[in-house]
């Protein structure tokens, strides 16, 4: 009780006026918004208008359009993301939003995580993999400086045969059917860095000494050495 009384006294000490306690102006920006999923982008003008009128009546201020993979068995009704037909549906939505006083936002691209066939492998989400090698003075490394990325496929839809998937992923058809969440190909990853550290704390950058055939042309001068190789791979998103 003492704590509650102290809090009330603290609040009342500000002597707030009625104007200071008034609710701010209600605009579409201050109303709640919602994410608006477009599965397979199976939309049409009549249904878009009907849905938006209901959202407006319910008190929403705006919608975030998120196109994503569609319903199995309805593939013939899918509208390809950013196709002329898809853009017509978006323009109709924007016109209706202006008429109804609703705001429209959109996720950065189709689906989740964001991406599309225009994202080439060099721009795709990366990860770092590593291997460790051991050498003694006078020894040469017989093993190649190489990291083979292990294959991985995680679909939300139909599971594809990963051995039949083309590289890069944008070359494949039926991507909406697979709805791939993560995909890694079984490939040799490019070397990013190779460092050698001696037991006494010396460090040598050996990256430039790795040949095209992935062999290492280097022999430790003395002592025991640990080699750390970093390879840049693909996270698969």
PDB file of N, CA and C in Angstrom, residues 87-170:
ATOM      1  N   UNK A  87       1.499  -6.724 -61.207  1.00  0.00           N
ATOM      2  CA  UNK A  87       1.581  -5.276 -61.047  1.00  0.00           C
ATOM      3  C   UNK A  87       0.200  -4.633 -61.178  1.00  0.00           C
ATOM      4  N   UNK A  88      -0.651  -5.183 -62.035  1.00  0.00           N
ATOM      5  CA  UNK A  88      -2.022  -4.674 -62.155  1.00  0.00           C
ATOM      6  C   UNK A  88      -2.774  -4.835 -60.831  1.00  0.00           C
ATOM      7  N   UNK A  89      -2.578  -5.981 -60.156  1.00  0.00           N
ATOM      8  CA  UNK A  89      -3.237  -6.208 -58.874  1.00  0.00           C
ATOM      9  C   UNK A  89      -2.709  -5.240 -57.816  1.00  0.00           C
ATOM     10  N   UNK A  90      -1.414  -4.959 -57.857  1.00  0.00           N
ATOM     11  CA  UNK A  90      -0.833  -4.023 -56.894  1.00  0.00           C
ATOM     12  C   UNK A  90      -1.363  -2.612 -57.126  1.00  0.00           C
ATOM     13  N   UNK A  91      -1.429  -2.188 -58.385  1.00  0.00           N
ATOM     14  CA  UNK A  91      -1.932  -0.843 -58.690  1.00  0.00           C
ATOM     15  C   UNK A  91      -3.387  -0.703 -58.251  1.00  0.00           C
ATOM     16  N   UNK A  92      -4.180  -1.744 -58.489  1.00  0.00           N
ATOM     17  CA  UNK A  92      -5.580  -1.718 -58.033  1.00  0.00           C
ATOM     18  C   UNK A  92      -5.634  -1.583 -56.509  1.00  0.00           C
ATOM     19  N   UNK A  93      -4.757  -2.305 -55.813  1.00  0.00           N
ATOM     20  CA  UNK A  93      -4.715  -2.235 -54.345  1.00  0.00           C
ATOM     21  C   UNK A  93      -4.361  -0.830 -53.875  1.00  0.00           C
ATOM     22  N   UNK A  94      -3.388  -0.204 -54.536  1.00  0.00           N
ATOM     23  CA  UNK A  94      -2.974   1.150 -54.159  1.00  0.00           C
ATOM     24  C   UNK A  94      -4.106   2.155 -54.394  1.00  0.00           C
ATOM     25  N   UNK A  95      -4.820   1.997 -55.497  1.00  0.00           N
ATOM     26  CA  UNK A  95      -5.947   2.893 -55.787  1.00  0.00           C
ATOM     27  C   UNK A  95      -7.060   2.738 -54.752  1.00  0.00           C
ATOM     28  N   UNK A  96      -7.344   1.498 -54.372  1.00  0.00           N
ATOM     29  CA  UNK A  96      -8.380   1.255 -53.370  1.00  0.00           C
ATOM     30  C   UNK A  96      -7.944   1.765 -52.001  1.00  0.00           C
ATOM     31  N   UNK A  97      -6.663   1.635 -51.704  1.00  0.00           N
ATOM     32  CA  UNK A  97      -6.158   2.143 -50.425  1.00  0.00           C
ATOM     33  C   UNK A  97      -6.330   3.652 -50.331  1.00  0.00           C
ATOM     34  N   UNK A  98      -6.067   4.348 -51.432  1.00  0.00           N
ATOM     35  CA  UNK A  98      -6.250   5.806 -51.444  1.00  0.00           C
ATOM     36  C   UNK A  98      -7.720   6.156 -51.259  1.00  0.00           C
ATOM     37  N   UNK A  99      -8.598   5.402 -51.900  1.00  0.00           N
ATOM     38  CA  UNK A  99     -10.042   5.657 -51.771  1.00  0.00           C
ATOM     39  C   UNK A  99     -10.527   5.435 -50.341  1.00  0.00           C
ATOM     40  N   UNK A 100      -9.997   4.409 -49.670  1.00  0.00           N
ATOM     41  CA  UNK A 100     -10.468   4.035 -48.341  1.00  0.00           C
ATOM     42  C   UNK A 100      -9.673   4.699 -47.216  1.00  0.00           C
ATOM     43  N   UNK A 101      -8.595   5.397 -47.566  1.00  0.00           N
ATOM     44  CA  UNK A 101      -7.788   6.024 -46.538  1.00  0.00           C
ATOM     45  C   UNK A 101      -6.923   5.034 -45.769  1.00  0.00           C
ATOM     46  N   UNK A 102      -6.496   3.972 -46.440  1.00  0.00           N
ATOM     47  CA  UNK A 102      -5.635   2.974 -45.827  1.00  0.00           C
ATOM     48  C   UNK A 102      -4.195   3.162 -46.306  1.00  0.00           C
ATOM     49  N   UNK A 103      -3.244   2.799 -45.465  1.00  0.00           N
ATOM     50  CA  UNK A 103      -1.847   2.804 -45.874  1.00  0.00           C
ATOM     51  C   UNK A 103      -1.454   1.442 -46.423  1.00  0.00           C
ATOM     52  N   UNK A 104      -0.493   1.425 -47.343  1.00  0.00           N
ATOM     53  CA  UNK A 104      -0.011   0.173 -47.913  1.00  0.00           C
ATOM     54  C   UNK A 104       1.509   0.132 -47.792  1.00  0.00           C
ATOM     55  N   UNK A 105       1.998  -0.948 -47.215  1.00  0.00           N
ATOM     56  CA  UNK A 105       3.436  -1.212 -47.150  1.00  0.00           C
ATOM     57  C   UNK A 105       3.650  -2.567 -47.818  1.00  0.00           C
ATOM     58  N   UNK A 106       4.887  -2.882 -48.145  1.00  0.00           N
ATOM     59  CA  UNK A 106       5.158  -4.175 -48.754  1.00  0.00           C
ATOM     60  C   UNK A 106       6.525  -4.670 -48.327  1.00  0.00           C
ATOM     61  N   UNK A 107       6.601  -5.974 -48.061  1.00  0.00           N
ATOM     62  CA  UNK A 107       7.893  -6.575 -47.762  1.00  0.00           C
ATOM     63  C   UNK A 107       8.826  -6.350 -48.948  1.00  0.00           C
ATOM     64  N   UNK A 108      10.135  -6.402 -48.689  1.00  0.00           N
ATOM     65  CA  UNK A 108      11.108  -6.006 -49.703  1.00  0.00           C
ATOM     66  C   UNK A 108      11.064  -6.837 -50.972  1.00  0.00           C
ATOM     67  N   UNK A 109      10.529  -8.038 -50.900  1.00  0.00           N
ATOM     68  CA  UNK A 109      10.494  -8.902 -52.083  1.00  0.00           C
ATOM     69  C   UNK A 109       9.480  -9.999 -51.851  1.00  0.00           C
ATOM     70  N   UNK A 110       9.473 -10.967 -52.736  1.00  0.00           N
ATOM     71  CA  UNK A 110       8.527 -12.065 -52.625  1.00  0.00           C
ATOM     72  C   UNK A 110       8.949 -13.029 -51.528  1.00  0.00           C
ATOM     73  N   UNK A 111       8.006 -13.380 -50.669  1.00  0.00           N
ATOM     74  CA  UNK A 111       8.245 -14.425 -49.693  1.00  0.00           C
ATOM     75  C   UNK A 111       9.072 -14.009 -48.498  1.00  0.00           C
ATOM     76  N   UNK A 112       9.551 -15.010 -47.780  1.00  0.00           N
ATOM     77  CA  UNK A 112      10.257 -14.782 -46.542  1.00  0.00           C
ATOM     78  C   UNK A 112      11.174 -15.968 -46.311  1.00  0.00           C
ATOM     79  N   UNK A 113      12.495 -15.803 -46.291  1.00  0.00           N
ATOM     80  CA  UNK A 113      13.237 -14.562 -46.349  1.00  0.00           C
ATOM     81  C   UNK A 113      13.170 -13.922 -47.728  1.00  0.00           C
ATOM     82  N   UNK A 114      13.486 -12.636 -47.764  1.00  0.00           N
ATOM     83  CA  UNK A 114      13.346 -11.888 -48.999  1.00  0.00           C
ATOM     84  C   UNK A 114      14.367 -12.359 -50.029  1.00  0.00           C
ATOM     85  N   UNK A 115      13.948 -12.400 -51.267  1.00  0.00           N
ATOM     86  CA  UNK A 115      14.862 -12.802 -52.330  1.00  0.00           C
ATOM     87  C   UNK A 115      14.115 -12.993 -53.632  1.00  0.00           C
ATOM     88  N   UNK A 116      14.783 -13.572 -54.587  1.00  0.00           N
ATOM     89  CA  UNK A 116      14.184 -13.813 -55.880  1.00  0.00           C
ATOM     90  C   UNK A 116      15.243 -14.228 -56.877  1.00  0.00           C
ATOM     91  N   UNK A 117      14.835 -14.556 -58.103  1.00  0.00           N
ATOM     92  CA  UNK A 117      15.788 -15.045 -59.113  1.00  0.00           C
ATOM     93  C   UNK A 117      16.829 -14.020 -59.511  1.00  0.00           C
ATOM     94  N   UNK A 118      16.616 -12.748 -59.167  1.00  0.00           N
ATOM     95  CA  UNK A 118      17.604 -11.716 -59.514  1.00  0.00           C
ATOM     96  C   UNK A 118      18.784 -11.687 -58.532  1.00  0.00           C
ATOM     97  N   UNK A 119      18.679 -12.407 -57.421  1.00  0.00           N
ATOM     98  CA  UNK A 119      19.777 -12.459 -56.460  1.00  0.00           C
ATOM     99  C   UNK A 119      20.762 -13.539 -56.902  1.00  0.00           C
ATOM    100  N   UNK A 120      21.918 -13.118 -57.391  1.00  0.00           N
ATOM    101  CA  UNK A 120      22.935 -14.058 -57.856  1.00  0.00           C
ATOM    102  C   UNK A 120      23.717 -14.615 -56.654  1.00  0.00           C
ATOM    103  N   UNK A 121      24.404 -15.760 -56.833  1.00  0.00           N
ATOM    104  CA  UNK A 121      25.145 -16.372 -55.712  1.00  0.00           C
ATOM    105  C   UNK A 121      26.115 -15.424 -55.027  1.00  0.00           C
ATOM    106  N   UNK A 122      26.758 -14.517 -55.775  1.00  0.00           N
ATOM    107  CA  UNK A 122      27.725 -13.623 -55.136  1.00  0.00           C
ATOM    108  C   UNK A 122      27.062 -12.633 -54.183  1.00  0.00           C
ATOM    109  N   UNK A 123      25.751 -12.416 -54.326  1.00  0.00           N
ATOM    110  CA  UNK A 123      25.042 -11.484 -53.449  1.00  0.00           C
ATOM    111  C   UNK A 123      24.199 -12.199 -52.394  1.00  0.00           C
ATOM    112  N   UNK A 124      24.147 -13.505 -52.458  1.00  0.00           N
ATOM    113  CA  UNK A 124      23.298 -14.264 -51.535  1.00  0.00           C
ATOM    114  C   UNK A 124      23.913 -14.315 -50.132  1.00  0.00           C
ATOM    115  N   UNK A 125      23.087 -14.655 -49.153  1.00  0.00           N
ATOM    116  CA  UNK A 125      23.522 -14.726 -47.758  1.00  0.00           C
ATOM    117  C   UNK A 125      24.667 -15.726 -47.604  1.00  0.00           C
ATOM    118  N   UNK A 126      25.744 -15.285 -46.955  1.00  0.00           N
ATOM    119  CA  UNK A 126      26.954 -16.106 -46.828  1.00  0.00           C
ATOM    120  C   UNK A 126      27.156 -16.615 -45.391  1.00  0.00           C
ATOM    121  N   UNK A 127      28.053 -17.605 -45.277  1.00  0.00           N
ATOM    122  CA  UNK A 127      28.533 -18.040 -43.968  1.00  0.00           C
ATOM    123  C   UNK A 127      30.026 -18.346 -44.076  1.00  0.00           C
ATOM    124  N   UNK A 128      30.649 -18.596 -42.957  1.00  0.00           N
ATOM    125  CA  UNK A 128      32.074 -18.917 -42.940  1.00  0.00           C
ATOM    126  C   UNK A 128      32.257 -20.319 -42.360  1.00  0.00           C
ATOM    127  N   UNK A 129      33.019 -21.144 -43.071  1.00  0.00           N
ATOM    128  CA  UNK A 129      33.357 -22.490 -42.622  1.00  0.00           C
ATOM    129  C   UNK A 129      34.871 -22.556 -42.406  1.00  0.00           C
ATOM    130  N   UNK A 130      35.325 -23.475 -41.582  1.00  0.00           N
ATOM    131  CA  UNK A 130      36.761 -23.522 -41.312  1.00  0.00           C
ATOM    132  C   UNK A 130      37.260 -24.965 -41.223  1.00  0.00           C
ATOM    133  N   UNK A 131      38.556 -25.119 -41.466  1.00  0.00           N
ATOM    134  CA  UNK A 131      39.251 -26.387 -41.252  1.00  0.00           C
ATOM    135  C   UNK A 131      40.570 -26.079 -40.557  1.00  0.00           C
ATOM    136  N   UNK A 132      41.036 -27.049 -39.764  1.00  0.00           N
ATOM    137  CA  UNK A 132      42.275 -26.886 -39.009  1.00  0.00           C
ATOM    138  C   UNK A 132      43.264 -27.969 -39.440  1.00  0.00           C
ATOM    139  N   UNK A 133      44.505 -27.555 -39.669  1.00  0.00           N
ATOM    140  CA  UNK A 133      45.562 -28.479 -40.065  1.00  0.00           C
ATOM    141  C   UNK A 133      46.724 -28.344 -39.082  1.00  0.00           C
ATOM    142  N   UNK A 134      47.511 -29.424 -38.925  1.00  0.00           N
ATOM    143  CA  UNK A 134      48.668 -29.426 -38.032  1.00  0.00           C
ATOM    144  C   UNK A 134      49.926 -29.769 -38.840  1.00  0.00           C
ATOM    145  N   UNK A 135      51.017 -29.043 -38.586  1.00  0.00           N
ATOM    146  CA  UNK A 135      52.296 -29.305 -39.242  1.00  0.00           C
ATOM    147  C   UNK A 135      53.435 -29.145 -38.246  1.00  0.00           C
ATOM    148  N   UNK A 136      54.509 -29.923 -38.484  1.00  0.00           N
ATOM    149  CA  UNK A 136      55.741 -29.776 -37.719  1.00  0.00           C
ATOM    150  C   UNK A 136      56.826 -29.248 -38.643  1.00  0.00           C
ATOM    151  N   UNK A 137      57.895 -28.800 -38.063  1.00  0.00           N
ATOM    152  CA  UNK A 137      59.016 -28.268 -38.839  1.00  0.00           C
ATOM    153  C   UNK A 137      59.495 -29.282 -39.872  1.00  0.00           C
ATOM    154  N   UNK A 138      59.665 -28.827 -41.121  1.00  0.00           N
ATOM    155  CA  UNK A 138      60.155 -29.690 -42.186  1.00  0.00           C
ATOM    156  C   UNK A 138      59.078 -30.486 -42.900  1.00  0.00           C
ATOM    157  N   UNK A 139      57.831 -30.492 -42.366  1.00  0.00           N
ATOM    158  CA  UNK A 139      56.744 -31.247 -42.995  1.00  0.00           C
ATOM    159  C   UNK A 139      56.047 -30.405 -44.064  1.00  0.00           C
ATOM    160  N   UNK A 140      55.501 -31.105 -45.062  1.00  0.00           N
ATOM    161  CA  UNK A 140      54.643 -30.458 -46.056  1.00  0.00           C
ATOM    162  C   UNK A 140      53.253 -31.051 -45.940  1.00  0.00           C
ATOM    163  N   UNK A 141      52.258 -30.234 -46.142  1.00  0.00           N
ATOM    164  CA  UNK A 141      50.868 -30.677 -46.005  1.00  0.00           C
ATOM    165  C   UNK A 141      50.481 -31.527 -47.210  1.00  0.00           C
ATOM    166  N   UNK A 142      50.085 -32.763 -46.954  1.00  0.00           N
ATOM    167  CA  UNK A 142      49.655 -33.648 -48.040  1.00  0.00           C
ATOM    168  C   UNK A 142      48.182 -33.465 -48.389  1.00  0.00           C
ATOM    169  N   UNK A 143      47.436 -32.962 -47.432  1.00  0.00           N
ATOM    170  CA  UNK A 143      45.996 -32.749 -47.633  1.00  0.00           C
ATOM    171  C   UNK A 143      45.754 -31.441 -48.375  1.00  0.00           C
ATOM    172  N   UNK A 144      44.744 -31.416 -49.217  1.00  0.00           N
ATOM    173  CA  UNK A 144      44.386 -30.194 -49.937  1.00  0.00           C
ATOM    174  C   UNK A 144      43.716 -29.195 -48.990  1.00  0.00           C
ATOM    175  N   UNK A 145      43.936 -27.932 -49.285  1.00  0.00           N
ATOM    176  CA  UNK A 145      43.238 -26.870 -48.551  1.00  0.00           C
ATOM    177  C   UNK A 145      41.869 -26.708 -49.217  1.00  0.00           C
ATOM    178  N   UNK A 146      40.917 -27.462 -48.748  1.00  0.00           N
ATOM    179  CA  UNK A 146      39.619 -27.509 -49.425  1.00  0.00           C
ATOM    180  C   UNK A 146      38.517 -27.824 -48.425  1.00  0.00           C
ATOM    181  N   UNK A 147      37.355 -27.222 -48.663  1.00  0.00           N
ATOM    182  CA  UNK A 147      36.167 -27.494 -47.847  1.00  0.00           C
ATOM    183  C   UNK A 147      35.004 -27.769 -48.793  1.00  0.00           C
ATOM    184  N   UNK A 148      34.460 -28.973 -48.714  1.00  0.00           N
ATOM    185  CA  UNK A 148      33.305 -29.340 -49.534  1.00  0.00           C
ATOM    186  C   UNK A 148      32.036 -29.060 -48.739  1.00  0.00           C
ATOM    187  N   UNK A 149      31.230 -28.153 -49.241  1.00  0.00           N
ATOM    188  CA  UNK A 149      29.970 -27.835 -48.566  1.00  0.00           C
ATOM    189  C   UNK A 149      29.023 -29.022 -48.657  1.00  0.00           C
ATOM    190  N   UNK A 150      28.456 -29.411 -47.529  1.00  0.00           N
ATOM    191  CA  UNK A 150      27.540 -30.545 -47.508  1.00  0.00           C
ATOM    192  C   UNK A 150      26.162 -30.135 -48.035  1.00  0.00           C
ATOM    193  N   UNK A 151      25.540 -31.000 -48.849  1.00  0.00           N
ATOM    194  CA  UNK A 151      24.234 -30.640 -49.421  1.00  0.00           C
ATOM    195  C   UNK A 151      23.152 -30.565 -48.348  1.00  0.00           C
ATOM    196  N   UNK A 152      22.238 -29.635 -48.549  1.00  0.00           N
ATOM    197  CA  UNK A 152      21.132 -29.442 -47.601  1.00  0.00           C
ATOM    198  C   UNK A 152      19.954 -28.842 -48.345  1.00  0.00           C
ATOM    199  N   UNK A 153      18.771 -29.394 -48.135  1.00  0.00           N
ATOM    200  CA  UNK A 153      17.563 -28.795 -48.700  1.00  0.00           C
ATOM    201  C   UNK A 153      16.461 -28.862 -47.657  1.00  0.00           C
ATOM    202  N   UNK A 154      15.851 -27.711 -47.393  1.00  0.00           N
ATOM    203  CA  UNK A 154      14.738 -27.616 -46.446  1.00  0.00           C
ATOM    204  C   UNK A 154      13.575 -26.925 -47.138  1.00  0.00           C
ATOM    205  N   UNK A 155      12.639 -27.686 -47.691  1.00  0.00           N
ATOM    206  CA  UNK A 155      11.494 -27.080 -48.362  1.00  0.00           C
ATOM    207  C   UNK A 155      10.314 -26.914 -47.404  1.00  0.00           C
ATOM    208  N   UNK A 156       9.503 -25.915 -47.681  1.00  0.00           N
ATOM    209  CA  UNK A 156       8.222 -25.783 -46.992  1.00  0.00           C
ATOM    210  C   UNK A 156       7.164 -26.569 -47.754  1.00  0.00           C
ATOM    211  N   UNK A 157       7.334 -26.660 -49.066  1.00  0.00           N
ATOM    212  CA  UNK A 157       6.405 -27.389 -49.917  1.00  0.00           C
ATOM    213  C   UNK A 157       6.915 -28.775 -50.263  1.00  0.00           C
ATOM    214  N   UNK A 158       6.812 -29.127 -51.545  1.00  0.00           N
ATOM    215  CA  UNK A 158       7.234 -30.437 -52.029  1.00  0.00           C
ATOM    216  C   UNK A 158       8.755 -30.561 -51.930  1.00  0.00           C
ATOM    217  N   UNK A 159       9.248 -31.709 -51.433  1.00  0.00           N
ATOM    218  CA  UNK A 159      10.705 -31.896 -51.304  1.00  0.00           C
ATOM    219  C   UNK A 159      11.288 -32.300 -52.655  1.00  0.00           C
ATOM    220  N   UNK A 160      12.222 -31.503 -53.176  1.00  0.00           N
ATOM    221  CA  UNK A 160      12.831 -31.835 -54.455  1.00  0.00           C
ATOM    222  C   UNK A 160      13.986 -32.823 -54.288  1.00  0.00           C
ATOM    223  N   UNK A 161      14.378 -33.456 -55.385  1.00  0.00           N
ATOM    224  CA  UNK A 161      15.578 -34.276 -55.404  1.00  0.00           C
ATOM    225  C   UNK A 161      16.751 -33.317 -55.555  1.00  0.00           C
ATOM    226  N   UNK A 162      17.543 -33.143 -54.495  1.00  0.00           N
ATOM    227  CA  UNK A 162      18.590 -32.139 -54.501  1.00  0.00           C
ATOM    228  C   UNK A 162      19.626 -32.414 -55.586  1.00  0.00           C
ATOM    229  N   UNK A 163      19.826 -33.687 -55.941  1.00  0.00           N
ATOM    230  CA  UNK A 163      20.797 -34.026 -56.978  1.00  0.00           C
ATOM    231  C   UNK A 163      20.355 -33.547 -58.360  1.00  0.00           C
ATOM    232  N   UNK A 164      19.067 -33.260 -58.515  1.00  0.00           N
ATOM    233  CA  UNK A 164      18.553 -32.828 -59.808  1.00  0.00           C
ATOM    234  C   UNK A 164      18.342 -31.315 -59.876  1.00  0.00           C
ATOM    235  N   UNK A 165      18.588 -30.627 -58.774  1.00  0.00           N
ATOM    236  CA  UNK A 165      18.430 -29.176 -58.774  1.00  0.00           C
ATOM    237  C   UNK A 165      19.604 -28.520 -59.494  1.00  0.00           C
ATOM    238  N   UNK A 166      19.297 -27.579 -60.363  1.00  0.00           N
ATOM    239  CA  UNK A 166      20.326 -26.874 -61.119  1.00  0.00           C
ATOM    240  C   UNK A 166      20.937 -25.770 -60.247  1.00  0.00           C
ATOM    241  N   UNK A 167      22.159 -25.399 -60.612  1.00  0.00           N
ATOM    242  CA  UNK A 167      22.859 -24.308 -59.930  1.00  0.00           C
ATOM    243  C   UNK A 167      23.048 -23.163 -60.914  1.00  0.00           C
ATOM    244  N   UNK A 168      22.740 -21.925 -60.500  1.00  0.00           N
ATOM    245  CA  UNK A 168      22.143 -21.537 -59.205  1.00  0.00           C
ATOM    246  C   UNK A 168      20.659 -21.845 -59.160  1.00  0.00           C
ATOM    247  N   UNK A 169      20.060 -21.613 -58.015  1.00  0.00           N
ATOM    248  CA  UNK A 169      18.678 -22.028 -57.783  1.00  0.00           C
ATOM    249  C   UNK A 169      17.700 -21.352 -58.739  1.00  0.00           C
ATOM    250  N   UNK A 170      18.024 -20.159 -59.234  1.00  0.00           N
ATOM    251  CA  UNK A 170      17.111 -19.431 -60.120  1.00  0.00           C
ATOM    252  C   UNK A 170      16.902 -20.136 -61.455  1.00  0.00           C
TER     253      UNK A 170
END
